[in-house]
CSV table of C-alpha atoms in Angstrom, one decimal:
chain,number,residue,atom,x,y,z
J,95,MET,CA,7.2,-24.8,-32.6
J,96,GLU,CA,3.9,-24.5,-30.9
J,97,VAL,CA,5.7,-24.8,-27.5
J,98,ASP,CA,8.1,-22.0,-28.5
J,99,LEU,CA,5.2,-19.8,-29.5
J,100,ALA,CA,3.4,-20.5,-26.3
J,101,ALA,CA,6.5,-19.7,-24.3
J,102,GLU,CA,7.0,-16.5,-26.2
J,103,GLU,CA,3.4,-15.4,-25.6
J,104,ALA,CA,3.7,-16.3,-21.9
J,105,LEU,CA,6.9,-14.2,-21.6
J,106,ARG,CA,5.2,-11.3,-23.3
J,107,ASN,CA,2.2,-11.5,-21.0
J,108,LEU,CA,4.5,-11.7,-18.0
J,109,VAL,CA,6.6,-8.7,-19.0
J,110,GLN,CA,3.6,-6.6,-20.1
J,111,GLY,CA,1.6,-7.2,-16.9
J,112,PRO,CA,-2.0,-6.0,-16.5
J,113,GLY,CA,-3.0,-3.8,-19.4
J,114,ASP,CA,-6.0,-2.3,-17.7
J,115,VAL,CA,-4.2,-0.2,-15.1
J,116,GLU,CA,-4.2,3.6,-15.7
J,117,TRP,CA,-1.2,5.1,-14.1
J,118,ARG,CA,-1.8,8.3,-12.1
J,119,TYR,CA,0.8,10.6,-10.7
J,120,GLU,CA,-0.2,10.0,-7.1
J,121,MET,CA,0.4,6.2,-7.5
J,122,ARG,CA,4.1,6.9,-7.2
J,123,ARG,CA,3.4,7.4,-3.5
J,124,GLU,CA,1.9,3.9,-3.2
J,125,SER,CA,3.4,0.5,-3.6
J,126,GLN,CA,2.7,-1.8,-6.5
J,127,GLU,CA,2.8,-5.6,-6.6
J,128,ILE,CA,5.5,-6.7,-9.0
J,129,LEU,CA,5.3,-10.5,-8.4
J,130,PRO,CA,2.9,-12.4,-6.2
J,131,GLY,CA,4.2,-11.5,-2.7
J,132,LEU,CA,6.7,-8.9,-3.8
J,133,LEU,CA,5.7,-5.2,-3.7
J,134,LEU,CA,7.8,-2.1,-4.6
J,135,GLY,CA,7.3,1.4,-3.5
J,136,PRO,CA,8.6,4.5,-1.8
J,137,PHE,CA,9.3,5.0,1.9
J,138,GLN,CA,5.9,6.7,2.3
J,139,ALA,CA,4.3,3.3,1.5
J,140,SER,CA,6.0,1.8,4.6
J,141,LYS,CA,4.6,4.4,7.0
J,142,ASN,CA,0.9,3.4,7.0
J,143,LEU,CA,0.5,0.5,9.4
J,144,GLU,CA,-3.2,-0.1,8.5
J,145,LYS,CA,-2.5,-0.2,4.8
J,146,LEU,CA,0.5,-2.5,5.3
J,147,GLN,CA,-1.7,-4.9,7.3
J,148,TRP,CA,-4.5,-4.7,4.6
J,149,LEU,CA,-1.9,-5.6,2.0
J,150,LYS,CA,-0.8,-8.5,4.3
J,151,ILE,CA,2.8,-7.4,4.3
J,152,THR,CA,5.0,-9.5,6.6
J,153,HIS,CA,8.5,-8.4,5.6
J,154,ILE,CA,10.0,-5.1,4.6
J,155,VAL,CA,13.3,-4.4,2.9
J,156,CYS,CA,14.3,-0.8,3.7
J,157,ILE,CA,17.0,0.4,1.3
J,158,ARG,CA,18.3,3.9,2.2
J,159,ASP,CA,21.1,6.2,1.6
J,160,ALA,CA,23.2,6.4,4.8
J,161,LYS,CA,22.5,10.1,5.0
J,162,GLU,CA,18.8,9.4,5.2
J,163,ALA,CA,19.1,7.0,8.2
J,164,PHE,CA,17.6,9.5,10.6
J,165,SER,CA,14.3,9.6,8.7
J,166,VAL,CA,14.1,6.5,6.5
J,167,LYS,CA,13.9,3.8,9.1
J,168,PRO,CA,11.8,0.9,10.3
J,169,ARG,CA,8.7,2.2,12.0
J,170,PHE,CA,6.8,-1.0,13.1
J,171,LEU,CA,9.4,-3.4,14.4
J,172,ASP,CA,6.7,-5.2,16.4
J,173,HIS,CA,4.7,-6.0,13.3
J,174,PHE,CA,7.1,-6.8,10.5
J,175,GLN,CA,10.5,-8.4,9.9
J,176,TYR,CA,12.9,-5.9,8.5
J,177,LEU,CA,16.1,-6.0,6.4
J,178,VAL,CA,17.8,-2.6,6.3
J,179,LEU,CA,20.5,-1.9,3.7
J,180,ASP,CA,22.5,1.3,4.0
J,181,VAL,CA,23.8,2.3,0.6
J,182,GLU,CA,24.8,5.4,-1.3
J,183,ASP,CA,22.3,6.5,-4.0
J,184,ASN,CA,25.0,7.2,-6.6
J,185,GLU,CA,26.3,5.6,-9.7
J,186,GLU,CA,29.4,4.2,-7.9
J,187,GLN,CA,27.5,2.2,-5.3
J,188,ASN,CA,28.1,-1.5,-5.7
J,189,LEU,CA,24.6,-3.1,-5.6
J,190,ILE,CA,25.7,-6.5,-6.9
J,191,ARG,CA,27.7,-7.1,-3.7
J,192,LEU,CA,24.6,-6.4,-1.5
J,193,PHE,CA,22.0,-8.1,-3.7
J,194,PRO,CA,22.5,-11.8,-2.5
J,195,GLY,CA,21.5,-10.8,1.1
J,196,ALA,CA,18.4,-9.0,-0.1
J,197,LYS,CA,17.4,-11.9,-2.4
J,198,ALA,CA,17.8,-14.5,0.4
J,199,PHE,CA,15.6,-12.4,2.7
J,200,ILE,CA,12.9,-12.1,0.0
J,201,ASP,CA,13.1,-15.7,-1.1
J,202,GLN,CA,12.8,-17.0,2.5
J,203,ALA,CA,9.8,-14.7,3.2
J,204,ILE,CA,7.9,-15.7,0.1
J,205,ALA,CA,8.7,-19.4,0.6
J,206,LYS,CA,7.0,-19.2,4.0
J,207,GLY,CA,3.9,-17.6,2.5
J,208,GLY,CA,4.9,-14.0,3.4
J,209,ARG,CA,4.6,-10.8,1.5
J,210,VAL,CA,7.5,-8.4,1.1
J,211,LEU,CA,7.6,-4.7,0.5
J,212,VAL,CA,10.9,-3.4,-0.9
J,213,HIS,CA,11.3,0.4,-0.7
J,214,CYS,CA,13.8,3.2,-0.8
J,215,ASN,CA,13.1,6.9,-0.2
J,216,GLY,CA,11.4,7.7,-3.4
J,217,GLY,CA,10.9,4.2,-5.0
J,218,ILE,CA,12.4,5.5,-8.2
J,219,SER,CA,16.0,4.3,-8.5
J,220,LEU,CA,17.5,2.3,-5.5
J,221,ALA,CA,14.8,-0.2,-4.6
J,222,PRO,CA,13.7,-0.7,-8.2
J,223,ALA,CA,17.3,-1.7,-9.1
J,224,PHE,CA,17.2,-4.5,-6.5
J,225,VAL,CA,13.7,-5.6,-7.6
J,226,VAL,CA,14.7,-5.7,-11.3
J,227,MET,CA,17.7,-8.0,-10.4
J,228,PHE,CA,15.4,-10.2,-8.3
J,229,VAL,CA,12.8,-10.5,-11.1
J,230,MET,CA,15.5,-11.1,-13.7
J,231,GLN,CA,16.9,-14.1,-11.8
J,232,HIS,CA,13.5,-15.4,-10.5
J,233,HIS,CA,12.1,-15.7,-14.0
J,234,ASN,CA,15.3,-16.3,-15.9
J,235,LEU,CA,14.8,-13.1,-17.9
J,236,ALA,CA,17.1,-10.9,-19.9
J,237,TRP,CA,17.8,-7.6,-18.2
J,238,GLU,CA,15.7,-5.6,-20.6
J,239,ASP,CA,12.6,-7.8,-20.1
J,240,ALA,CA,13.1,-7.6,-16.3
J,241,LEU,CA,13.3,-3.9,-16.4
J,242,HIS,CA,10.2,-3.6,-18.6
J,243,MET,CA,8.3,-6.0,-16.4
J,244,VAL,CA,8.9,-3.8,-13.3
J,245,GLN,CA,8.3,-0.6,-15.2
J,246,ASN,CA,5.0,-1.9,-16.5
J,247,ARG,CA,3.8,-2.3,-12.9
J,248,ARG,CA,5.4,0.8,-11.4
J,249,TYR,CA,5.7,3.2,-14.3
J,250,CYS,CA,7.8,5.9,-12.5
J,251,ILE,CA,10.9,3.8,-11.9
J,252,SER,CA,14.2,5.1,-13.3
J,253,PRO,CA,17.4,3.4,-12.0
J,254,ASN,CA,20.4,5.7,-12.5
J,255,GLY,CA,23.0,4.9,-15.2
J,256,GLY,CA,25.4,3.1,-12.8
J,257,PHE,CA,22.6,0.9,-11.5
J,258,LEU,CA,21.5,0.1,-15.0
J,259,THR,CA,25.0,-1.0,-15.9
J,260,GLN,CA,25.1,-3.3,-12.9
J,261,ILE,CA,21.7,-4.7,-13.8
J,262,LYS,CA,23.1,-5.6,-17.2
J,263,GLU,CA,26.2,-7.1,-15.6
J,264,TYR,CA,24.1,-9.2,-13.2
J,265,GLU,CA,22.4,-10.9,-16.0
J,266,SER,CA,25.8,-12.5,-17.0
J,267,ILE,CA,26.6,-13.3,-13.4
J,268,TYR,CA,23.3,-15.1,-12.6
J,269,ARG,CA,23.3,-17.0,-15.9
J,270,ALA,CA,26.9,-18.2,-15.3
J,271,SER,CA,26.1,-19.3,-11.7
J,272,LYS,CA,23.1,-21.3,-13.0
J,273,THR,CA,25.3,-23.0,-15.6
J,274,VAL,CA,27.9,-23.9,-13.0
J,275,ALA,CA,25.2,-25.2,-10.6
J,276,ALA,CA,23.8,-27.5,-13.3
J,277,TYR,CA,27.1,-29.3,-13.8
J,278,PRO,CA,29.0,-30.0,-10.6
J,279,ILE,CA,27.6,-33.5,-10.1
J,280,THR,CA,28.3,-34.5,-13.6
J,281,GLN,CA,31.8,-33.1,-13.3
J,282,ARG,CA,32.4,-35.0,-10.1
J,283,GLN,CA,31.2,-38.2,-11.7
J,284,VAL,CA,33.6,-37.7,-14.7
J,285,SER,CA,36.5,-37.1,-12.3
J,286,ARG,CA,35.7,-40.2,-10.3
J,287,ARG,CA,35.5,-42.2,-13.5
J,288,LYS,CA,38.9,-40.9,-14.6
J,289,ARG,CA,40.4,-41.8,-11.2
J,290,GLY,CA,38.8,-45.2,-11.5
J,291,ASP,CA,40.2,-45.8,-15.0
J,292,SER,CA,43.7,-44.7,-13.7
J,293,ASP,CA,43.5,-47.1,-10.8
J,294,ASP,CA,42.5,-50.0,-13.2
J,295,GLU,CA,45.4,-49.2,-15.5
J,296,GLU,CA,47.8,-49.2,-12.5
J,297,ASP,CA,46.4,-52.6,-11.4
J,298,GLU,CA,46.9,-54.1,-14.8
J,299,MET,CA,50.5,-52.9,-14.9
J,300,ARG,CA,51.3,-54.5,-11.6
């Protein structure tokens, strides 16, 4: 029981985040650290080389509407590793199909001690949707907790209705994949035992 209470308190603290941060309107133009090594912000936050270096950013995920490609683009290719995702910022856009590539890029960067900035144009809908899915899977959270966790660090996020639906759907997808990943060895062992039992029965019948 004490373990459960401690786990619940740890989850609450994780989701709530730092309680001493006073959100100011101008902070929407900056990036915020969501997890250690993972920052979320608008395109504007990716344009200041000195600030990026001060934040020790090493990798940048640039998520943009295809119509914005002429302006929302990598600016410092000599300084950072980039992943650019061209998507449509509308409710029909399939984010779940694109997410695994983004997750792999972020995971690899953080595993090497890097720090990743994920941004879209405004840092309100597109990039936050990806970050919510990442946080959800990384910490094995329900989608509501993951959304609140990101919102409590970057208060201005508001994924559109279609993205929220996909975030909810992704919770089922990642939980199912974890369940499958936990059993393949056991299933193979059972299959081998069954084959072995069948072979023994055939030998006895000969």
